[in-house]
Short mmCIF file of C-alpha atoms in Angstrom, two decimals:
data_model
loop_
_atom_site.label_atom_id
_atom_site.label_comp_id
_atom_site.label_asym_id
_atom_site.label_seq_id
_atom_site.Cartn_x
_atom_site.Cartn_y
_atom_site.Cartn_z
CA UNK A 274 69.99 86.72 116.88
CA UNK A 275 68.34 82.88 116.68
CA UNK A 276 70.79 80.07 117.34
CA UNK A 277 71.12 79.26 114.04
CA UNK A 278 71.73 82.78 112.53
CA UNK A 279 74.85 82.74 114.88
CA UNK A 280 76.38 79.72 113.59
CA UNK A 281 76.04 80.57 109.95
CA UNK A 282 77.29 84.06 110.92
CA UNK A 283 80.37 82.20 112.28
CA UNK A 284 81.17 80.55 109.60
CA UNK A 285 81.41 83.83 107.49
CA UNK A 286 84.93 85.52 107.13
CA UNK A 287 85.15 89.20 108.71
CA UNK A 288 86.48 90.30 105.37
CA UNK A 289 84.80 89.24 102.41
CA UNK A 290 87.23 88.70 99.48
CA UNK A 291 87.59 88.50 95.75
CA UNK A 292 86.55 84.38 94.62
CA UNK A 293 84.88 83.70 97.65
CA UNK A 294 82.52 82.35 95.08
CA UNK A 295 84.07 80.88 92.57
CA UNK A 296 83.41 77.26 91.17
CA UNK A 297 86.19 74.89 90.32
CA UNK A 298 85.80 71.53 88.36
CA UNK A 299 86.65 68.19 89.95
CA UNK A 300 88.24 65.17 88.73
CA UNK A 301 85.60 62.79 90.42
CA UNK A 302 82.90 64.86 88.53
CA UNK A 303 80.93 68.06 89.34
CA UNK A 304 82.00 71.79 91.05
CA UNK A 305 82.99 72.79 94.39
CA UNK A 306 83.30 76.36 95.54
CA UNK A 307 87.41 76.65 95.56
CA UNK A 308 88.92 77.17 99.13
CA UNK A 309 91.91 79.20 99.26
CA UNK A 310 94.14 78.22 101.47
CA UNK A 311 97.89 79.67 100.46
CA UNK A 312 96.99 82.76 101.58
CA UNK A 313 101.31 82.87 102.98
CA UNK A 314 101.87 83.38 98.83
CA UNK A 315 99.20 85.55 98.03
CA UNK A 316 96.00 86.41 99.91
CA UNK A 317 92.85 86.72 97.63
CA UNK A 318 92.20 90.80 97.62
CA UNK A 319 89.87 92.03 99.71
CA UNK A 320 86.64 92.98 97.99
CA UNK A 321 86.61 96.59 99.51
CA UNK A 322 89.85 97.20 98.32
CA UNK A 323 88.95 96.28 94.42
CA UNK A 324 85.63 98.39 95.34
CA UNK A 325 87.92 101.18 95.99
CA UNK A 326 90.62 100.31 93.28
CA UNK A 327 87.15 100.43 91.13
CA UNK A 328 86.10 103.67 92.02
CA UNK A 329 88.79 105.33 91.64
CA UNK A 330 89.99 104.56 88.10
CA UNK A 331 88.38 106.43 85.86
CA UNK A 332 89.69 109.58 87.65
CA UNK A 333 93.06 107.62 86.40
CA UNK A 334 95.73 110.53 86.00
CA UNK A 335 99.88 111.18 85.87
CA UNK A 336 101.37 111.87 89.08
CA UNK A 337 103.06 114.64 90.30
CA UNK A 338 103.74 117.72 88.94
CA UNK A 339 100.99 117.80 86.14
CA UNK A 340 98.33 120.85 86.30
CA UNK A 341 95.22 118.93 85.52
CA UNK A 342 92.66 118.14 87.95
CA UNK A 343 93.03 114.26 87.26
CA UNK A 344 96.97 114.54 87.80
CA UNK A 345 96.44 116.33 91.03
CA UNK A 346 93.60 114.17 92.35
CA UNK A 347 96.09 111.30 91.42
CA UNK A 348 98.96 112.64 93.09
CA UNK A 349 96.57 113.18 96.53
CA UNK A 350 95.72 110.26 96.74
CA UNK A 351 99.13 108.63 96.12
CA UNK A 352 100.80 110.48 99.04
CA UNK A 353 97.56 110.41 101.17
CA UNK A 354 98.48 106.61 100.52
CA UNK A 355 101.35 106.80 101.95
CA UNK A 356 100.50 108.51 105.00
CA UNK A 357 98.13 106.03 105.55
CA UNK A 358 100.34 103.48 105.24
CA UNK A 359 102.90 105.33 107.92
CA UNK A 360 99.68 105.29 110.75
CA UNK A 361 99.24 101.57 109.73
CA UNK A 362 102.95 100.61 111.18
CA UNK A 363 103.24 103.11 113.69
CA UNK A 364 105.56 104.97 112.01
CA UNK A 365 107.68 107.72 113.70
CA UNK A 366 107.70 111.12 112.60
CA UNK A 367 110.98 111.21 110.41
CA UNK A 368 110.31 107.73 108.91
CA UNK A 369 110.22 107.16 105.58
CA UNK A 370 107.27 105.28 103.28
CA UNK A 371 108.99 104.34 100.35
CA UNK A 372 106.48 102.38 97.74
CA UNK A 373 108.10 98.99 96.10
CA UNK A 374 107.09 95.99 94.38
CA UNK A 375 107.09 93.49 97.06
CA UNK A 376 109.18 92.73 100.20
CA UNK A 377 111.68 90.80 98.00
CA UNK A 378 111.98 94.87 96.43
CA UNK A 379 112.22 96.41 99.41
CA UNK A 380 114.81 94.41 101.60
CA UNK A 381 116.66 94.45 98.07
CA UNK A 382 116.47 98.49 98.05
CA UNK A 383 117.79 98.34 101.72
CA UNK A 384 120.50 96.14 100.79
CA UNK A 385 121.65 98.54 98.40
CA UNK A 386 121.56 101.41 100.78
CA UNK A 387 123.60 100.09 102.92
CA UNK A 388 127.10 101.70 104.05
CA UNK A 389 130.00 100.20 102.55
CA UNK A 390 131.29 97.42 104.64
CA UNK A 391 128.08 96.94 106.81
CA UNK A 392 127.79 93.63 108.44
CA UNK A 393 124.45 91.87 108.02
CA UNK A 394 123.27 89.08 110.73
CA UNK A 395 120.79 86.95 109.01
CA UNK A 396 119.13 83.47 110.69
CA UNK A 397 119.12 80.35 108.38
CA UNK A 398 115.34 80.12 108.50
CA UNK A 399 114.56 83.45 106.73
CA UNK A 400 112.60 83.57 103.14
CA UNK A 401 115.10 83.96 100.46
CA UNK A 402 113.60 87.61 100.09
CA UNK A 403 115.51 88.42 103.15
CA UNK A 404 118.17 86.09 102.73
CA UNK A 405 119.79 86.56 99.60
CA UNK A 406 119.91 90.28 99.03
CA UNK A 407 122.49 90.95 100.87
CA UNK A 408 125.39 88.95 99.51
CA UNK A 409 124.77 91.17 96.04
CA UNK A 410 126.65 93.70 97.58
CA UNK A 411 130.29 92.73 97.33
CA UNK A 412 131.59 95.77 100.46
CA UNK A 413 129.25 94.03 102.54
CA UNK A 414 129.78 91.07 104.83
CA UNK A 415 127.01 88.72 106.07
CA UNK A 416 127.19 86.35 108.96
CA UNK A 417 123.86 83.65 108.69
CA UNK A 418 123.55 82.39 111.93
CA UNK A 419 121.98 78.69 113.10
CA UNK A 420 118.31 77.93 113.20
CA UNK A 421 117.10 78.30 116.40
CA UNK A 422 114.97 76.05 118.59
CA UNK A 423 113.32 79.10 120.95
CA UNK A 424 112.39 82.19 120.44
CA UNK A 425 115.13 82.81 123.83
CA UNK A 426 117.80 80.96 122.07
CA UNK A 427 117.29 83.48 119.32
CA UNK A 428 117.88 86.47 121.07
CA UNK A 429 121.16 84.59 122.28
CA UNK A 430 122.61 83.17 119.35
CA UNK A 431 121.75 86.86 117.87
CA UNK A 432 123.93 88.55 121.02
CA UNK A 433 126.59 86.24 120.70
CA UNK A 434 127.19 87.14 117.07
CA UNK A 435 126.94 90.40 117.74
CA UNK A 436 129.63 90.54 120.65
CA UNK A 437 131.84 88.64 119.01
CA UNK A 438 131.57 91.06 116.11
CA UNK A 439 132.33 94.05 118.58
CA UNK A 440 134.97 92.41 120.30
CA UNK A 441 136.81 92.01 116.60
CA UNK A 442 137.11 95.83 117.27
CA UNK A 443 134.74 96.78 114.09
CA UNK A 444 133.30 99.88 114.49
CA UNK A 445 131.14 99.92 111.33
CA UNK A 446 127.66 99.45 110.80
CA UNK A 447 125.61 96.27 111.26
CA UNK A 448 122.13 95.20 109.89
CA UNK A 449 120.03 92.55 112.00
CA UNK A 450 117.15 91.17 109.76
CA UNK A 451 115.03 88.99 111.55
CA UNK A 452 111.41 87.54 110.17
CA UNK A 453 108.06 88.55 112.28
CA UNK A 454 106.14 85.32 111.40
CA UNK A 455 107.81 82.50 109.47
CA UNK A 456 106.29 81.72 106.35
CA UNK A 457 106.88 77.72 106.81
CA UNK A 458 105.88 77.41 110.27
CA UNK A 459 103.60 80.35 110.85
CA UNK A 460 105.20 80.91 114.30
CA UNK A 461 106.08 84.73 115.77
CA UNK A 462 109.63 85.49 116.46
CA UNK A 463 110.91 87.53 119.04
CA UNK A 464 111.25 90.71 117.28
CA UNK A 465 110.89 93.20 120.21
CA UNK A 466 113.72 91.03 121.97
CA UNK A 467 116.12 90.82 118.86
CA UNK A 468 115.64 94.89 118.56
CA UNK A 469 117.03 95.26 122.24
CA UNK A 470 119.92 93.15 121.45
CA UNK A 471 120.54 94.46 117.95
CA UNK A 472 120.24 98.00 119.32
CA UNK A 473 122.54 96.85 122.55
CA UNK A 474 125.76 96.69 120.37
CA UNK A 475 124.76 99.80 117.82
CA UNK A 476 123.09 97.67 115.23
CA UNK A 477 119.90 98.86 113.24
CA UNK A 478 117.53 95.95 112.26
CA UNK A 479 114.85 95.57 109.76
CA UNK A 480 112.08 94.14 110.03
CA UNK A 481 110.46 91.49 107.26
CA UNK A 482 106.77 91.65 108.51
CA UNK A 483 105.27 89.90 104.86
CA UNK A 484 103.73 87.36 106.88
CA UNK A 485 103.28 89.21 110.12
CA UNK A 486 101.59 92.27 108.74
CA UNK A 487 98.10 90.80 107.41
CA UNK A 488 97.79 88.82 110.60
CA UNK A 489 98.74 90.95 113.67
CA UNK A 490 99.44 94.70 114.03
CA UNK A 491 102.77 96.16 113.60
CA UNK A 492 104.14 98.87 115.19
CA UNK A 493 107.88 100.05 114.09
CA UNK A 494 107.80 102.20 117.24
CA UNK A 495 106.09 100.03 119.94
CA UNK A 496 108.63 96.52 118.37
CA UNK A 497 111.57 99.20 118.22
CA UNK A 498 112.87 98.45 114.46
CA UNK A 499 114.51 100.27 112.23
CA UNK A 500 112.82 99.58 109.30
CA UNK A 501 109.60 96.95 108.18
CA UNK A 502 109.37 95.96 105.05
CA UNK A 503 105.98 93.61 103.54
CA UNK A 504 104.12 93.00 100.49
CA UNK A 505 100.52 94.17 99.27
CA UNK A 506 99.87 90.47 97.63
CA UNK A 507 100.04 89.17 101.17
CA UNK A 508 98.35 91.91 102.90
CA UNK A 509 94.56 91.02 100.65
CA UNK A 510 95.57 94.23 97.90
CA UNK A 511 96.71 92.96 94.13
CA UNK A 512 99.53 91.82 92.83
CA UNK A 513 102.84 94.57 91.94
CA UNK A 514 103.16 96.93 95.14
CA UNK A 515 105.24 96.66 98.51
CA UNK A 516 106.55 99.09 101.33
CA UNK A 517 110.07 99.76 102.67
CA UNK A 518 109.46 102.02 105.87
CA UNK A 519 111.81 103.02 108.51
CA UNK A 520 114.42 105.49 108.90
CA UNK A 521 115.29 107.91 106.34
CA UNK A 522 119.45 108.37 106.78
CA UNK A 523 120.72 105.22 105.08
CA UNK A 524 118.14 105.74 102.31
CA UNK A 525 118.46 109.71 102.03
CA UNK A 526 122.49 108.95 101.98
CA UNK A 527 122.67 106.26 99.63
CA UNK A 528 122.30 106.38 95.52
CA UNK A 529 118.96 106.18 94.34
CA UNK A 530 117.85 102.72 93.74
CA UNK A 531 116.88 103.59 90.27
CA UNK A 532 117.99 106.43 87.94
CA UNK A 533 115.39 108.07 86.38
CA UNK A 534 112.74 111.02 86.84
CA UNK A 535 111.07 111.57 89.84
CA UNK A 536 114.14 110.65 91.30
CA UNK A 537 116.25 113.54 90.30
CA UNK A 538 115.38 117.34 91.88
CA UNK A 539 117.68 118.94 89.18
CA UNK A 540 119.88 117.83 85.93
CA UNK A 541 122.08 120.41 84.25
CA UNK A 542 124.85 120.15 81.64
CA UNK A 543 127.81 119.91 82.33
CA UNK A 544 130.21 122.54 80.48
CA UNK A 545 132.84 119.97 79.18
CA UNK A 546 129.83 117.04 78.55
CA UNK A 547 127.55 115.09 80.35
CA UNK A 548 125.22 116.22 82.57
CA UNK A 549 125.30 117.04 87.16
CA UNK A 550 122.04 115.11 89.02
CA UNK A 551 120.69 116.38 92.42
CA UNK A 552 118.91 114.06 93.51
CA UNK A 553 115.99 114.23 96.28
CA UNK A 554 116.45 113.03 99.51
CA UNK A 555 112.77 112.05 100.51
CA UNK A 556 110.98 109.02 99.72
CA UNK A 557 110.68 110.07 95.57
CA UNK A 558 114.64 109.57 95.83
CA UNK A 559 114.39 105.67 95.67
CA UNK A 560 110.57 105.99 92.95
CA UNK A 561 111.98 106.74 90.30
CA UNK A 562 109.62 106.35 87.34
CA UNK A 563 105.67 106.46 87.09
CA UNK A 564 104.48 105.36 90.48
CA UNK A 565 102.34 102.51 90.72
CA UNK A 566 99.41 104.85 92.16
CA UNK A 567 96.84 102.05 92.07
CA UNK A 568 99.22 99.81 94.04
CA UNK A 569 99.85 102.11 96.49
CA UNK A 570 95.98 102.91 96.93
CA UNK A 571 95.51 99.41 96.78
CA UNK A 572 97.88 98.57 100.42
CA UNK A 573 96.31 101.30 102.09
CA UNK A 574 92.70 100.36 101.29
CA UNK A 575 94.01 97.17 102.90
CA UNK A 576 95.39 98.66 105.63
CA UNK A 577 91.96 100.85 106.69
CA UNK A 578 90.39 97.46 106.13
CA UNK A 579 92.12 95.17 108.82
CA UNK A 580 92.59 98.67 111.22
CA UNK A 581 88.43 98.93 111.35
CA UNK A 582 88.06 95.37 111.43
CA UNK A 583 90.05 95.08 114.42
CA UNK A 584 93.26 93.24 115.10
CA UNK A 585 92.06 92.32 118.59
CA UNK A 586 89.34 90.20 117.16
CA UNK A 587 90.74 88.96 113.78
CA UNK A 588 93.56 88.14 115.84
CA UNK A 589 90.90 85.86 118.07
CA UNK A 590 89.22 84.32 115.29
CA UNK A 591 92.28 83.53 113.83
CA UNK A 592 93.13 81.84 116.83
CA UNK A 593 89.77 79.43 116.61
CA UNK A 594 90.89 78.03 112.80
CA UNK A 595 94.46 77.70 113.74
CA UNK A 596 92.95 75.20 116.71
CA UNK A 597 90.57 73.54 114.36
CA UNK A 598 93.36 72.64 111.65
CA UNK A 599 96.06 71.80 114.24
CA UNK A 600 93.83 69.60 116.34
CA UNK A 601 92.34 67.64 113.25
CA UNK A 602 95.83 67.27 112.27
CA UNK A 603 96.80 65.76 115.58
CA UNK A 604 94.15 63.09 115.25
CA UNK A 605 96.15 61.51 111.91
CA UNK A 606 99.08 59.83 112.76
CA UNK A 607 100.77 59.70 109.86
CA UNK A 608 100.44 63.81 109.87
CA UNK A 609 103.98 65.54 111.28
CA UNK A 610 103.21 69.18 111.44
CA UNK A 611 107.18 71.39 111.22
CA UNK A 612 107.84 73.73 114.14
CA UNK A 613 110.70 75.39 114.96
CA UNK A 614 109.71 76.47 118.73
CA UNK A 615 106.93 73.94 119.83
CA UNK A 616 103.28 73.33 120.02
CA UNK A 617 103.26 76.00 122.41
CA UNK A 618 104.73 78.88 120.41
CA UNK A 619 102.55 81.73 119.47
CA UNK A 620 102.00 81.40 115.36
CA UNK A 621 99.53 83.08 112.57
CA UNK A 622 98.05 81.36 110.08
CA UNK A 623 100.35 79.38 108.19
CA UNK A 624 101.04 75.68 109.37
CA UNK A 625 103.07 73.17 107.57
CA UNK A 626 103.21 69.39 107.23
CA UNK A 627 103.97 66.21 105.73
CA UNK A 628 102.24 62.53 105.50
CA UNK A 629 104.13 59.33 105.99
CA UNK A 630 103.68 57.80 102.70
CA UNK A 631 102.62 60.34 100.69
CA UNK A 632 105.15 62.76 98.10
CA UNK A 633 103.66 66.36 99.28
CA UNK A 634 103.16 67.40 95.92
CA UNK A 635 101.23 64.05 95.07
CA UNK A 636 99.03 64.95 98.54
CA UNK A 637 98.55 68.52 96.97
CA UNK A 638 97.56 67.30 94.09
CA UNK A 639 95.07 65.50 95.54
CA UNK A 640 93.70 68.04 97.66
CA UNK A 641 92.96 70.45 94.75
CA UNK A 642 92.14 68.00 92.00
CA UNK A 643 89.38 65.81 94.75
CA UNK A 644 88.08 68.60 96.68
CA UNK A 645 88.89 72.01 95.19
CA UNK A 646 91.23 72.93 97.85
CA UNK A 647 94.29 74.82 96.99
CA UNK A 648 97.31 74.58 99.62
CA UNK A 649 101.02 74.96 98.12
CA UNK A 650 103.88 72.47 98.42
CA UNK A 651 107.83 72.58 98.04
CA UNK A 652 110.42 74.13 100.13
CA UNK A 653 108.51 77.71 100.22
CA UNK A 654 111.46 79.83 99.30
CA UNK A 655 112.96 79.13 102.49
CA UNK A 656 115.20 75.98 101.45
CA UNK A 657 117.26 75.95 104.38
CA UNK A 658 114.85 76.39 106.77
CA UNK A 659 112.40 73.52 105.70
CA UNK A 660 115.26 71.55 105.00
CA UNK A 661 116.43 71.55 108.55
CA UNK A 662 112.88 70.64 109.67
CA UNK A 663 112.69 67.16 107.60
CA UNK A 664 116.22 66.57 108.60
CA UNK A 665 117.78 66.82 105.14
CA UNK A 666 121.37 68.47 104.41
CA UNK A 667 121.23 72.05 103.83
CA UNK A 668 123.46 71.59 100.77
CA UNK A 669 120.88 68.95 98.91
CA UNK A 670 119.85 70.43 95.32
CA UNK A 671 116.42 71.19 95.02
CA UNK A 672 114.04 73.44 93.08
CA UNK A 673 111.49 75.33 95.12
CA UNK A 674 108.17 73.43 94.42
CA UNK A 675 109.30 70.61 92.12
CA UNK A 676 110.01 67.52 94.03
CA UNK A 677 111.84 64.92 92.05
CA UNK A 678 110.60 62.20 93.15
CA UNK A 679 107.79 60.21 91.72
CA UNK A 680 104.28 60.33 93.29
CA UNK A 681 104.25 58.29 96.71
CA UNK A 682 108.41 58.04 97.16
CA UNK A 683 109.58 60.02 99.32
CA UNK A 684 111.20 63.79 98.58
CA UNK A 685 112.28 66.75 100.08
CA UNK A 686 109.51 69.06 100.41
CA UNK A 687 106.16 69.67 102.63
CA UNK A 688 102.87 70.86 102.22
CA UNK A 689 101.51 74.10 103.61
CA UNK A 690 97.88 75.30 104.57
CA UNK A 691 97.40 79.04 105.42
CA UNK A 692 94.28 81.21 105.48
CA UNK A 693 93.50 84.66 107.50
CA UNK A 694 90.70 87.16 107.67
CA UNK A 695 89.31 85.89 104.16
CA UNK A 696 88.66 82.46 105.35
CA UNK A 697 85.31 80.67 105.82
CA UNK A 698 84.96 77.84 108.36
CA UNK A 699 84.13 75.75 106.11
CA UNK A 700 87.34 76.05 104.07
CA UNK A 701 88.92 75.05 107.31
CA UNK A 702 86.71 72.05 107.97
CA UNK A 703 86.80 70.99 104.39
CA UNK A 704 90.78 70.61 104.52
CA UNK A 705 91.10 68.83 107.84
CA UNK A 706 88.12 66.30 106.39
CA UNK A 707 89.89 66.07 103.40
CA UNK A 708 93.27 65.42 104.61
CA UNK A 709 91.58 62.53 106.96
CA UNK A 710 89.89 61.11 104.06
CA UNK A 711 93.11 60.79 101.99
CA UNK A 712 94.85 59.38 104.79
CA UNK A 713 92.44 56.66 105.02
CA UNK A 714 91.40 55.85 101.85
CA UNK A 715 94.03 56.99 99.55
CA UNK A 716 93.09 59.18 96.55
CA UNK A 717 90.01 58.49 94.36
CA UNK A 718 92.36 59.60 91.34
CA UNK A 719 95.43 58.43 89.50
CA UNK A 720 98.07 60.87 88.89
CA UNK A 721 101.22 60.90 86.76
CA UNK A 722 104.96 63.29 87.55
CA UNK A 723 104.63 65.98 84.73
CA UNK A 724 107.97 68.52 85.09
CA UNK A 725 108.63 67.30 88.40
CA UNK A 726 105.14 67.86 89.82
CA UNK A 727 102.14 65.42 90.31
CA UNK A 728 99.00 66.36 88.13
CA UNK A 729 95.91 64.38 87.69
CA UNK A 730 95.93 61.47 84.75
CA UNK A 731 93.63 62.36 82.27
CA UNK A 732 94.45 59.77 79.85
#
């Protein structure tokens, strides 16, 4: 391969996706090809999983239980699905793949499975999907514990909680859920640690891998969870599908997260009225309903995908374009990138920021409307978290994504860049030249605070 074959190879992502080519107007006049870079709120899908997706819909039938070829063909290739989706985590033998609509479904089906009076141990800094669920359950009591500053600190703020739980003499159960990657920083956290510990004093902990899973490998048995739970928008497949996987007692114990068919084995009368349910106890317990077949085809495509690619070297490449943005963020001064744990810390591909001067939604703006670059901006869904890292009071109001305050004063909120395996160089290099640029000169553009965002001024 010539010299300059290699370098435009190396500027090509490993896995080509959906839009890669796609041409977006700009307010200074002309197109740009559009450079994705919020991958942490939904990847772009990968085009071999739509090329799959594609081929297999017009042999479109019901699942389960229907005679026809189509139905059957359907049904084999949703539970082929989710064995495929099993080998992708590592699962263990008894484990159970249980299809949802997202992790925010999933860690919400968990929370509902729990045994009455379970204690839950949750850190500040998680995503309000696995934050919140768990106070919906009134029998259950949650202790959130302080925002750590090292992934060792962690594992001890985690074991004190925990030992001062035992030492209350409770003897029920207790839930650990812990993040894998954060989706503000981008940074991995401990989770093979926090297992040991949570596992130390007879608690079970589950795993929210949304941002982990499309950037490193995850293995429940290797990290020694109970259960993982991620989304397919994240993981490069469409929109509508998630997985819950782990251990099948809580979930084979508790009601069935909807009532409905599929979900029931057998419904008879009752003599005096109504009607007695046996419900299954596999995975079809908590799917009630028409399966979303296509979304469950759709993660597993995904999951072949980034398993033949190669973690080892996506991981490596990865690597290369976190470098490029962090050190051309270094080199602006007014540029304060968040971290929980350090420059050191291990992270993916999620890094976020703010500008001295500049209201993040206003430098957003910018960044899309001036160079076709689309980054997100706001609190991220993780409120507390981001508002410990810009020093704010965890109980300030704010809505997730809509600073008040007018372009250039200062508000609340940051901006975030994140990419993967979908990502061209030159998405990379376009952002860091772009964000240099703005710095320097200011935007080309006027822009006006339309429902609490900044947009361009069009007159």
């Amino acid at each position: 391969m010539s010299a300059t074959a290699a370098a435009a190879t190396a500027t090509i992502a490993p896995l080509p996706v959906l839009g890669r080519d796609v041409l977006v107007p700009l307010v200074t006049g002309g197109e740009v090809s559009y450079a994705a870079l919020d991958y942490a709120a939904s990847a772009p899908a990968l085009q071999r999983v739509w090329d799959d997706i594609a081929a297999y819909a017009p042999y479109y039938g019901s699942v389960h239980r229907g005679a026809g070829y189509l139905s059957q063909l359907s049904t084999d290739l949703f539970e082929n699905s989710r064995r495929d989706v099993a080998a992708f985590l590592g699962c263990r033998p008894d484990d159970q793949v249980i299809f949802t609509r997202a992790t925010t479904d999933s860690l919400n089906l968990l929370a509902a499975a729990l045994p009455q009076g379970t204690r839950v141990f949750v850190f500040e800094t998680e995503h309000h999907a696995s934050l919140l669920p768990w106070q919906q359950r009134e029998d259950v009591e949650v202790g959130y514990l302080s925002a750590p500053r090292s992934p060792r600190q962690a594992a001890r703020t985690l074991e004190r909680a925990l030992a001062d739980w035992r030492a209350e003499a409770n003897t029920g159960a207790a839930l650990v859920c812990v993040t894998g990657a954060s989706n503000v920083t981008g940074e991995l956290w401990p989770v093979r640690e926090l297992a040991e510990v949570a596992h130390a004093y007879g608690a079970r902990i589950v795993l929210d891998a949304a941002q982990l899973a499309p950037h490193h490998p995850v293995d429940i048995a290797a990290l020694d969870v109970d259960w993982v739970a991620f989304s397919g928008h994240k993981l490069y497949a469409p929109f509508g599908a998630g997985v819950l996987a782990g251990r099948a007692d809580w979930l084979s114990e508790a009601r069935p997260y909807l009532a409905g068919g599929g979900a029931s084995r057998k419904v008879a009368r009752k003599d005096h009225g109504g009607v007695d349910v046996e419900w299954h106890t596999t995975e079809a317990r908590h799917e009630a309903g028409s399966p979303n077949v296509i979304g469950a085809y759709a993660i597993a495509s995904a999951c072949k995908a980034l398993t033949e690619a190669g973690f080892e070297s996506l991981v490596a490449r990865e690597r290369e374009l976190i470098g490029k943005v962090r050190a051309g963020l270094a080199e602006v001064p007014e540029v304060r990138v968040l971290s929980l744990f350090g420059d050191d810390a291990p992270r993916v591909g999620v890094i976020s920021f703010v500008v001295e001067g500049w209201n993040s939604s206003h430098f957003a703006a910018a960044l899309s409307a001036e160079y076709g670059i689309g980054v997100r901006d706001g609190l991220f869904c993780a409120h507390p978290l981001v508002r410990t890292l810009l020093g704010g009071e965890p109980g300030e109001a704010g809505e997730c994504g809509a600073p008040e305050a007018a372009p250039g004063e200062r508000s609340l909120n940051a901006i975030r860049v994140s990419f993967g395996a979908g990502t061209p160089d030159e998405h990379v290099e376009r952002f860091v030249g772009a964000v240099k640029e703005l710095v320097r000169d200011g935007a080309k553009w006027s822009y006006r605070t339309e429902d609490g965002r900044c947009v361009p001024d069009r007159g």
